[in-house]
């Protein structure tokens, strides 16, 4: 089945009780049993809920996986993956990553005895060199947030298989419409469903998708034991969002390309980070593993000061100044003071995240209007 069809029909079955074409919001905490232990497969809503079940099936379908699990947020999904590990184990992860993931790793799990080796995952040799006998997991984001650097998923999967490690990929930026890490050999795909899957900036949610049943059982055990499950209304919203994922991503990518090219020609812009440019260091790998280059990009101004960045950030009218991404509306963000403020400044600068870097989440408005807004804001 082709992808647009898949997005519309994934997880959709007429409701058995009424025939409702949309999965109802099963707003219930428990289910009545016919006799002790005799039930219809639903006992208590932390463990099972029909709306969540439909969504989890959809998540598996859209990532070409066998099993999906939905969580109360993207970081809750990441948290569940790290809880596969024991104290003393190590994770190899990228240097440029979502600030909340960095905070979870360094301020929660490091305290509990799990080691994190921040490595340049765009270089497979560096990943090989970072592996120790304690390494259990490779955690990557590609494209990264916010520098849009690209890691070769197949190359990471080869290393993971050879060294018997798990490979988990945060696929939030690409979305399943542009990249399917399980097809490239990853063991776990993670999403902040808050972003492109939900697509309308109205829900916080996370997802994991995998193929291996034993791994699914371990993660399901963590999901129900730790309890970071999404409510049924939020599952309904993400199910609805997924239906238009194909259409939305097409528009995000078209607009992303138009704006990246326009920004690159702007005399006041020093650098544009977008993997669609042929001279982007990750372009060849991006072209190989992604269907298109997405609607996320970052740029630096020639006047490299926080003040000038702040001026632009406050001057846009259509681009709303806000954290998050992947919604139908365009957002503008200042990673150094917003999404990535939890990463120490020296660490940020070392990784190439300058004080003046501006990140855009390009929405599905008309590109001309978005360009006009940036034109008047940059001046
Ligand atoms: C937003 C985001 C997360 C965290 O997801 P939440 O839903 O906010 O918990 C993780 N990774 C990336 C790349 C993100 O953009």
GROMACS .gro file of C-alpha atoms and ligand atoms in nm:
model
  394
    1UNK     CA    1   0.000   0.000   0.000
    2UNK     CA    2   0.127   0.350  -0.083
    3UNK     CA    3   0.189   0.594   0.197
    4UNK     CA    4  -0.098   0.844   0.157
    5UNK     CA    5  -0.348   0.557   0.164
    6UNK     CA    6  -0.173   0.411   0.465
    7UNK     CA    7  -0.197   0.738   0.660
    8UNK     CA    8  -0.572   0.761   0.598
    9UNK     CA    9  -0.650   0.400   0.690
   10UNK     CA   10  -0.387   0.309   0.952
   11UNK     CA   11  -0.549   0.171   1.267
   12UNK     CA   12  -0.900   0.252   1.142
   13UNK     CA   13  -1.166  -0.011   1.205
   14UNK     CA   14  -1.538   0.067   1.240
   15UNK     CA   15  -1.629   0.068   1.609
   16UNK     CA   16  -1.762  -0.282   1.692
   17UNK     CA   17  -2.046  -0.149   1.910
   18UNK     CA   18  -2.190   0.115   1.672
   19UNK     CA   19  -2.009   0.107   1.337
   20UNK     CA   20  -1.869   0.458   1.401
   21UNK     CA   21  -1.609   0.514   1.130
   22UNK     CA   22  -1.383   0.708   1.367
   23UNK     CA   23  -1.246   0.528   1.670
   24UNK     CA   24  -1.440   0.675   1.965
   25UNK     CA   25  -1.269   0.844   2.258
   26UNK     CA   26  -1.302   0.567   2.518
   27UNK     CA   27  -1.296   0.797   2.818
   28UNK     CA   28  -1.294   0.527   3.083
   29UNK     CA   29  -1.054   0.415   3.354
   30UNK     CA   30  -1.177   0.059   3.391
   31UNK     CA   31  -1.382  -0.214   3.219
   32UNK     CA   32  -1.656  -0.433   3.368
   33UNK     CA   33  -1.564  -0.800   3.387
   34UNK     CA   34  -1.817  -1.080   3.333
   35UNK     CA   35  -1.655  -1.286   3.606
   36UNK     CA   36  -1.323  -1.242   3.788
   37UNK     CA   37  -1.053  -1.246   3.519
   38UNK     CA   38  -1.305  -1.283   3.233
   39UNK     CA   39  -1.288  -0.968   3.017
   40UNK     CA   40  -1.282  -0.847   2.659
   41UNK     CA   41  -0.907  -0.786   2.655
   42UNK     CA   42  -0.936  -0.462   2.851
   43UNK     CA   43  -0.889  -0.456   3.228
   44UNK     CA   44  -0.765  -0.116   3.338
   45UNK     CA   45  -0.692   0.184   3.118
   46UNK     CA   46  -0.327   0.230   3.217
   47UNK     CA   47  -0.268  -0.112   3.061
   48UNK     CA   48  -0.515  -0.103   2.769
   49UNK     CA   49  -0.750   0.145   2.610
   50UNK     CA   50  -0.927   0.094   2.273
   51UNK     CA   51  -0.849   0.447   2.145
   52UNK     CA   52  -0.484   0.402   2.234
   53UNK     CA   53  -0.486   0.054   2.081
   54UNK     CA   54  -0.609   0.194   1.748
   55UNK     CA   55  -0.338   0.461   1.760
   56UNK     CA   56  -0.065   0.210   1.849
   57UNK     CA   57  -0.167  -0.001   1.551
   58UNK     CA   58  -0.155   0.309   1.330
   59UNK     CA   59   0.191   0.403   1.462
   60UNK     CA   60   0.323   0.058   1.369
   61UNK     CA   61   0.168   0.077   1.020
   62UNK     CA   62   0.309   0.421   0.935
   63UNK     CA   63   0.662   0.329   1.045
   64UNK     CA   64   0.654  -0.010   0.868
   65UNK     CA   65   0.690  -0.178   1.205
   66UNK     CA   66   0.507  -0.459   1.383
   67UNK     CA   67   0.435  -0.293   1.717
   68UNK     CA   68   0.357   0.061   1.833
   69UNK     CA   69   0.340   0.205   2.183
   70UNK     CA   70   0.203   0.548   2.268
   71UNK     CA   71   0.333   0.755   2.562
   72UNK     CA   72   0.222   1.070   2.739
   73UNK     CA   73   0.505   1.270   2.575
   74UNK     CA   74   0.808   1.230   2.355
   75UNK     CA   75   1.039   1.243   2.654
   76UNK     CA   76   0.829   0.973   2.825
   77UNK     CA   77   0.889   0.752   2.521
   78UNK     CA   78   1.265   0.822   2.541
   79UNK     CA   79   1.252   0.758   2.917
   80UNK     CA   80   1.101   0.413   2.851
   81UNK     CA   81   1.383   0.325   2.610
   82UNK     CA   82   1.654   0.419   2.860
   83UNK     CA   83   1.473   0.212   3.126
   84UNK     CA   84   1.562  -0.096   2.920
   85UNK     CA   85   1.912  -0.045   3.063
   86UNK     CA   86   2.067  -0.111   3.401
   87UNK     CA   87   2.290   0.099   3.619
   88UNK     CA   88   2.645   0.075   3.480
   89UNK     CA   89   2.532   0.043   3.117
   90UNK     CA   90   2.636   0.301   2.859
   91UNK     CA   91   2.463   0.479   2.574
   92UNK     CA   92   2.634   0.631   2.271
   93UNK     CA   93   2.443   0.936   2.156
   94UNK     CA   94   2.484   1.233   1.925
   95UNK     CA   95   2.636   1.565   2.028
   96UNK     CA   96   2.355   1.775   1.884
   97UNK     CA   97   2.020   1.667   2.019
   98UNK     CA   98   1.687   1.785   2.150
   99UNK     CA   99   1.752   1.979   2.472
  100UNK     CA  100   1.496   1.780   2.672
  101UNK     CA  101   1.663   1.452   2.574
  102UNK     CA  102   2.000   1.593   2.683
  103UNK     CA  103   1.849   1.699   3.016
  104UNK     CA  104   1.687   1.359   3.072
  105UNK     CA  105   2.015   1.180   2.997
  106UNK     CA  106   2.252   1.404   3.194
  107UNK     CA  107   2.035   1.509   3.488
  108UNK     CA  108   1.811   1.208   3.551
  109UNK     CA  109   1.964   0.888   3.413
  110UNK     CA  110   2.331   0.982   3.469
  111UNK     CA  111   2.240   1.023   3.838
  112UNK     CA  112   2.101   0.668   3.834
  113UNK     CA  113   2.431   0.530   3.704
  114UNK     CA  114   2.375   0.512   3.329
  115UNK     CA  115   2.664   0.650   3.125
  116UNK     CA  116   2.622   0.867   2.814
  117UNK     CA  117   2.898   0.914   2.557
  118UNK     CA  118   2.830   1.218   2.344
  119UNK     CA  119   2.980   1.129   2.011
  120UNK     CA  120   2.986   1.268   1.658
  121UNK     CA  121   2.744   1.010   1.516
  122UNK     CA  122   2.779   1.161   1.166
  123UNK     CA  123   3.113   0.978   1.172
  124UNK     CA  124   3.072   0.598   1.204
  125UNK     CA  125   3.440   0.564   1.299
  126UNK     CA  126   3.384   0.789   1.600
  127UNK     CA  127   3.091   0.569   1.706
  128UNK     CA  128   3.300   0.252   1.677
  129UNK     CA  129   3.574   0.414   1.885
  130UNK     CA  130   3.327   0.510   2.160
  131UNK     CA  131   3.195   0.155   2.212
  132UNK     CA  132   3.300  -0.017   2.534
  133UNK     CA  133   3.193  -0.347   2.689
  134UNK     CA  134   2.933  -0.146   2.882
  135UNK     CA  135   2.766  -0.002   2.570
  136UNK     CA  136   2.409  -0.127   2.522
  137UNK     CA  137   2.241   0.133   2.305
  138UNK     CA  138   2.312   0.379   2.025
  139UNK     CA  139   2.070   0.672   2.039
  140UNK     CA  140   2.056   0.901   1.737
  141UNK     CA  141   1.856   1.190   1.606
  142UNK     CA  142   1.864   1.264   1.232
  143UNK     CA  143   1.821   1.534   1.114
  144UNK     CA  144   1.929   1.687   1.443
  145UNK     CA  145   1.764   1.962   1.634
  146UNK     CA  146   1.856   2.241   1.558
  147UNK     CA  147   2.169   2.207   1.340
  148UNK     CA  148   2.014   1.969   1.086
  149UNK     CA  149   2.312   1.737   1.081
  150UNK     CA  150   2.260   1.393   0.930
  151UNK     CA  151   2.361   1.052   1.066
  152UNK     CA  152   2.370   0.750   0.836
  153UNK     CA  153   2.107   0.517   0.987
  154UNK     CA  154   2.219   0.209   0.789
  155UNK     CA  155   2.581   0.260   0.897
  156UNK     CA  156   2.468   0.284   1.263
  157UNK     CA  157   2.251  -0.027   1.220
  158UNK     CA  158   2.552  -0.222   1.085
  159UNK     CA  159   2.759  -0.126   1.388
  160UNK     CA  160   2.472  -0.204   1.627
  161UNK     CA  161   2.418  -0.550   1.474
  162UNK     CA  162   2.787  -0.632   1.475
  163UNK     CA  163   2.832  -0.526   1.838
  164UNK     CA  164   2.491  -0.658   1.954
  165UNK     CA  165   2.361  -0.318   2.062
  166UNK     CA  166   2.019  -0.165   2.023
  167UNK     CA  167   1.984   0.122   1.778
  168UNK     CA  168   1.713   0.375   1.859
  169UNK     CA  169   1.632   0.665   1.625
  170UNK     CA  170   1.447   0.981   1.722
  171UNK     CA  171   1.259   1.028   1.393
  172UNK     CA  172   1.063   1.336   1.503
  173UNK     CA  173   1.217   1.583   1.255
  174UNK     CA  174   1.176   1.367   0.944
  175UNK     CA  175   0.843   1.206   1.036
  176UNK     CA  176   0.749   0.864   0.893
  177UNK     CA  177   0.657   1.033   0.566
  178UNK     CA  178   1.023   1.114   0.492
  179UNK     CA  179   1.222   0.845   0.671
  180UNK     CA  180   1.155   0.496   0.809
  181UNK     CA  181   1.447   0.389   1.033
  182UNK     CA  182   1.319   0.033   1.091
  183UNK     CA  183   1.354  -0.032   0.717
  184UNK     CA  184   1.717   0.077   0.749
  185UNK     CA  185   1.790  -0.164   1.036
  186UNK     CA  186   1.705   0.035   1.350
  187UNK     CA  187   1.554  -0.155   1.645
  188UNK     CA  188   1.339   0.125   1.786
  189UNK     CA  189   1.190   0.439   1.632
  190UNK     CA  190   1.091   0.717   1.867
  191UNK     CA  191   0.864   1.012   1.789
  192UNK     CA  192   0.752   1.319   1.968
  193UNK     CA  193   0.397   1.281   1.831
  194UNK     CA  194   0.348   1.635   1.958
  195UNK     CA  195   0.513   1.747   1.634
  196UNK     CA  196   0.437   1.618   1.281
  197UNK     CA  197   0.220   1.318   1.379
  198UNK     CA  198  -0.028   1.531   1.573
  199UNK     CA  199   0.050   1.814   1.333
  200UNK     CA  200  -0.179   2.080   1.481
  201UNK     CA  201   0.003   2.197   1.796
  202UNK     CA  202  -0.280   2.074   2.018
  203UNK     CA  203  -0.139   1.771   2.196
  204UNK     CA  204   0.169   1.643   2.384
  205UNK     CA  205   0.245   1.280   2.309
  206UNK     CA  206   0.522   1.031   2.226
  207UNK     CA  207   0.559   0.706   2.036
  208UNK     CA  208   0.784   0.403   2.001
  209UNK     CA  209   0.769   0.155   1.714
  210UNK     CA  210   0.962  -0.171   1.686
  211UNK     CA  211   0.968  -0.508   1.508
  212UNK     CA  212   1.107  -0.745   1.770
  213UNK     CA  213   0.835  -0.897   1.988
  214UNK     CA  214   1.058  -0.955   2.291
  215UNK     CA  215   1.165  -0.590   2.277
  216UNK     CA  216   0.801  -0.487   2.243
  217UNK     CA  217   0.713  -0.690   2.553
  218UNK     CA  218   0.991  -0.524   2.754
  219UNK     CA  219   0.880  -0.177   2.646
  220UNK     CA  220   0.512  -0.254   2.705
  221UNK     CA  221   0.603  -0.374   3.055
  222UNK     CA  222   0.781  -0.042   3.117
  223UNK     CA  223   0.490   0.155   2.967
  224UNK     CA  224   0.234  -0.003   3.199
  225UNK     CA  225   0.462  -0.028   3.505
  226UNK     CA  226   0.584   0.332   3.489
  227UNK     CA  227   0.249   0.461   3.368
  228UNK     CA  228   0.339   0.741   3.127
  229UNK     CA  229   0.038   0.668   2.904
  230UNK     CA  230  -0.155   0.921   2.697
  231UNK     CA  231  -0.524   0.988   2.758
  232UNK     CA  232  -0.782   0.870   2.502
  233UNK     CA  233  -0.865   1.220   2.376
  234UNK     CA  234  -0.498   1.281   2.298
  235UNK     CA  235  -0.482   0.945   2.117
  236UNK     CA  236  -0.786   1.050   1.913
  237UNK     CA  237  -0.614   1.376   1.814
  238UNK     CA  238  -0.296   1.202   1.700
  239UNK     CA  239  -0.500   0.942   1.507
  240UNK     CA  240  -0.674   1.228   1.329
  241UNK     CA  241  -0.345   1.407   1.266
  242UNK     CA  242  -0.190   1.101   1.103
  243UNK     CA  243  -0.463   1.094   0.836
  244UNK     CA  244  -0.324   1.409   0.671
  245UNK     CA  245   0.046   1.341   0.735
  246UNK     CA  246   0.120   1.281   0.366
  247UNK     CA  247  -0.048   1.601   0.249
  248UNK     CA  248   0.102   1.810   0.526
  249UNK     CA  249   0.458   1.685   0.479
  250UNK     CA  250   0.442   1.760   0.108
  251UNK     CA  251   0.352   2.121   0.187
  252UNK     CA  252   0.613   2.147   0.468
  253UNK     CA  253   0.884   2.022   0.230
  254UNK     CA  254   0.786   2.250  -0.060
  255UNK     CA  255   0.776   2.556   0.165
  256UNK     CA  256   1.096   2.449   0.341
  257UNK     CA  257   1.282   2.435   0.010
  258UNK     CA  258   1.148   2.773  -0.107
  259UNK     CA  259   1.241   2.945   0.219
  260UNK     CA  260   1.583   2.778   0.254
  261UNK     CA  261   1.674   2.895  -0.098
  262UNK     CA  262   1.538   3.243  -0.040
  263UNK     CA  263   1.724   3.281   0.292
  264UNK     CA  264   2.047   3.161   0.138
  265UNK     CA  265   2.033   3.445  -0.116
  266UNK     CA  266   1.956   3.709   0.148
  267UNK     CA  267   2.247   3.953   0.194
  268UNK     CA  268   2.206   3.966   0.574
  269UNK     CA  269   2.206   3.585   0.620
  270UNK     CA  270   2.543   3.420   0.689
  271UNK     CA  271   2.448   3.053   0.683
  272UNK     CA  272   2.142   2.834   0.631
  273UNK     CA  273   2.127   2.483   0.778
  274UNK     CA  274   1.907   2.268   0.554
  275UNK     CA  275   2.001   1.917   0.435
  276UNK     CA  276   1.857   1.978   0.087
  277UNK     CA  277   2.156   2.194  -0.013
  278UNK     CA  278   2.411   1.999  -0.214
  279UNK     CA  279   2.695   2.147  -0.009
  280UNK     CA  280   2.536   2.043   0.323
  281UNK     CA  281   2.784   1.790   0.470
  282UNK     CA  282   2.505   1.533   0.518
  283UNK     CA  283   2.332   1.589   0.183
  284UNK     CA  284   2.433   1.259   0.020
  285UNK     CA  285   2.322   1.054   0.320
  286UNK     CA  286   2.002   1.258   0.354
  287UNK     CA  287   1.925   1.197  -0.013
  288UNK     CA  288   1.981   0.826   0.037
  289UNK     CA  289   1.770   0.777   0.350
  290UNK     CA  290   1.505   1.051   0.327
  291UNK     CA  291   1.230   1.094   0.069
  292UNK     CA  292   1.253   1.473   0.096
  293UNK     CA  293   1.430   1.727   0.317
  294UNK     CA  294   1.156   1.844   0.548
  295UNK     CA  295   1.025   2.171   0.679
  296UNK     CA  296   1.283   2.241   0.950
  297UNK     CA  297   1.575   2.475   0.900
  298UNK     CA  298   1.802   2.705   1.096
  299UNK     CA  299   2.001   3.010   0.998
  300UNK     CA  300   2.259   3.254   1.128
  301UNK     CA  301   2.270   3.626   1.055
  302UNK     CA  302   2.585   3.803   0.935
  303UNK     CA  303   2.541   4.034   1.234
  304UNK     CA  304   2.613   3.753   1.479
  305UNK     CA  305   2.473   3.902   1.798
  306UNK     CA  306   2.199   3.795   2.036
  307UNK     CA  307   2.049   4.146   2.001
  308UNK     CA  308   2.012   4.119   1.622
  309UNK     CA  309   1.866   3.768   1.653
  310UNK     CA  310   1.621   3.896   1.916
  311UNK     CA  311   1.520   4.183   1.690
  312UNK     CA  312   1.431   3.940   1.407
  313UNK     CA  313   1.260   3.695   1.645
  314UNK     CA  314   1.033   3.970   1.774
  315UNK     CA  315   0.961   4.122   1.432
  316UNK     CA  316   0.785   3.836   1.251
  317UNK     CA  317   0.406   3.855   1.226
  318UNK     CA  318   0.309   3.518   1.075
  319UNK     CA  319   0.592   3.315   1.228
  320UNK     CA  320   0.493   3.283   1.594
  321UNK     CA  321   0.773   3.299   1.851
  322UNK     CA  322   0.734   2.963   2.023
  323UNK     CA  323   0.901   2.635   2.109
  324UNK     CA  324   0.788   2.316   1.934
  325UNK     CA  325   0.757   2.238   1.563
  326UNK     CA  326   0.570   2.032   1.309
  327UNK     CA  327   0.234   2.210   1.329
  328UNK     CA  328   0.047   2.356   1.033
  329UNK     CA  329   0.148   2.707   1.142
  330UNK     CA  330   0.501   2.842   1.109
  331UNK     CA  331   0.707   2.898   1.423
  332UNK     CA  332   1.030   3.083   1.493
  333UNK     CA  333   1.254   2.988   1.780
  334UNK     CA  334   1.581   3.090   1.946
  335UNK     CA  335   1.743   2.760   2.053
  336UNK     CA  336   2.007   2.921   2.279
  337UNK     CA  337   1.746   3.081   2.506
  338UNK     CA  338   1.446   2.854   2.440
  339UNK     CA  339   1.453   2.486   2.335
  340UNK     CA  340   1.823   2.433   2.413
  341UNK     CA  341   1.863   2.654   2.721
  342UNK     CA  342   1.912   2.339   2.931
  343UNK     CA  343   2.244   2.273   2.751
  344UNK     CA  344   2.533   2.471   2.908
  345UNK     CA  345   2.653   2.761   2.686
  346UNK     CA  346   3.013   2.631   2.645
  347UNK     CA  347   2.872   2.290   2.546
  348UNK     CA  348   2.637   2.457   2.295
  349UNK     CA  349   2.909   2.670   2.135
  350UNK     CA  350   3.145   2.372   2.116
  351UNK     CA  351   2.879   2.185   1.920
  352UNK     CA  352   2.829   2.475   1.678
  353UNK     CA  353   2.505   2.610   1.824
  354UNK     CA  354   2.569   2.984   1.822
  355UNK     CA  355   2.391   3.246   2.032
  356UNK     CA  356   2.236   3.399   1.720
  357UNK     CA  357   2.108   3.080   1.558
  358UNK     CA  358   1.740   3.106   1.460
  359UNK     CA  359   1.533   2.793   1.398
  360UNK     CA  360   1.224   2.786   1.179
  361UNK     CA  361   0.948   2.529   1.171
  362UNK     CA  362   0.795   2.595   0.830
  363UNK     CA  363   0.418   2.551   0.827
  364UNK     CA  364   0.180   2.483   0.541
  365UNK     CA  365   0.082   2.847   0.470
  366UNK     CA  366   0.160   2.994   0.125
  367UNK     CA  367   0.536   3.025   0.081
  368UNK     CA  368   0.502   3.381  -0.060
  369UNK     CA  369   0.342   3.502   0.264
  370UNK     CA  370   0.607   3.335   0.477
  371UNK     CA  371   0.887   3.485   0.269
  372UNK     CA  372   0.725   3.828   0.287
  373UNK     CA  373   0.711   3.797   0.666
  374UNK     CA  374   1.079   3.703   0.688
  375UNK     CA  375   1.168   3.980   0.444
  376UNK     CA  376   1.013   4.249   0.662
  377UNK     CA  377   1.153   4.095   0.983
  378UNK     CA  378   1.514   4.054   0.867
  379UNK     CA  379   1.497   4.394   0.695
  380LIG     C1  380   0.990   1.778   2.100
  380LIG     C2  381   1.095   1.678   2.081
  380LIG     C3  382   1.115   1.574   2.174
  380LIG     C4  383   1.038   1.566   2.304
  380LIG     O1  384   0.904   1.543   2.284
  380LIG     P1  385   0.786   1.597   2.383
  380LIG     O2  386   0.665   1.550   2.314
  380LIG     O3  387   0.801   1.744   2.389
  380LIG     O4  388   0.810   1.534   2.515
  380LIG     C5  389   1.212   1.481   2.147
  380LIG     N1  390   1.286   1.487   2.033
  380LIG     C6  391   1.269   1.585   1.942
  380LIG     C7  392   1.355   1.585   1.820
  380LIG     C8  393   1.173   1.683   1.963
  380LIG     O5  394   1.161   1.781   1.873
   0.00000   0.00000   0.00000
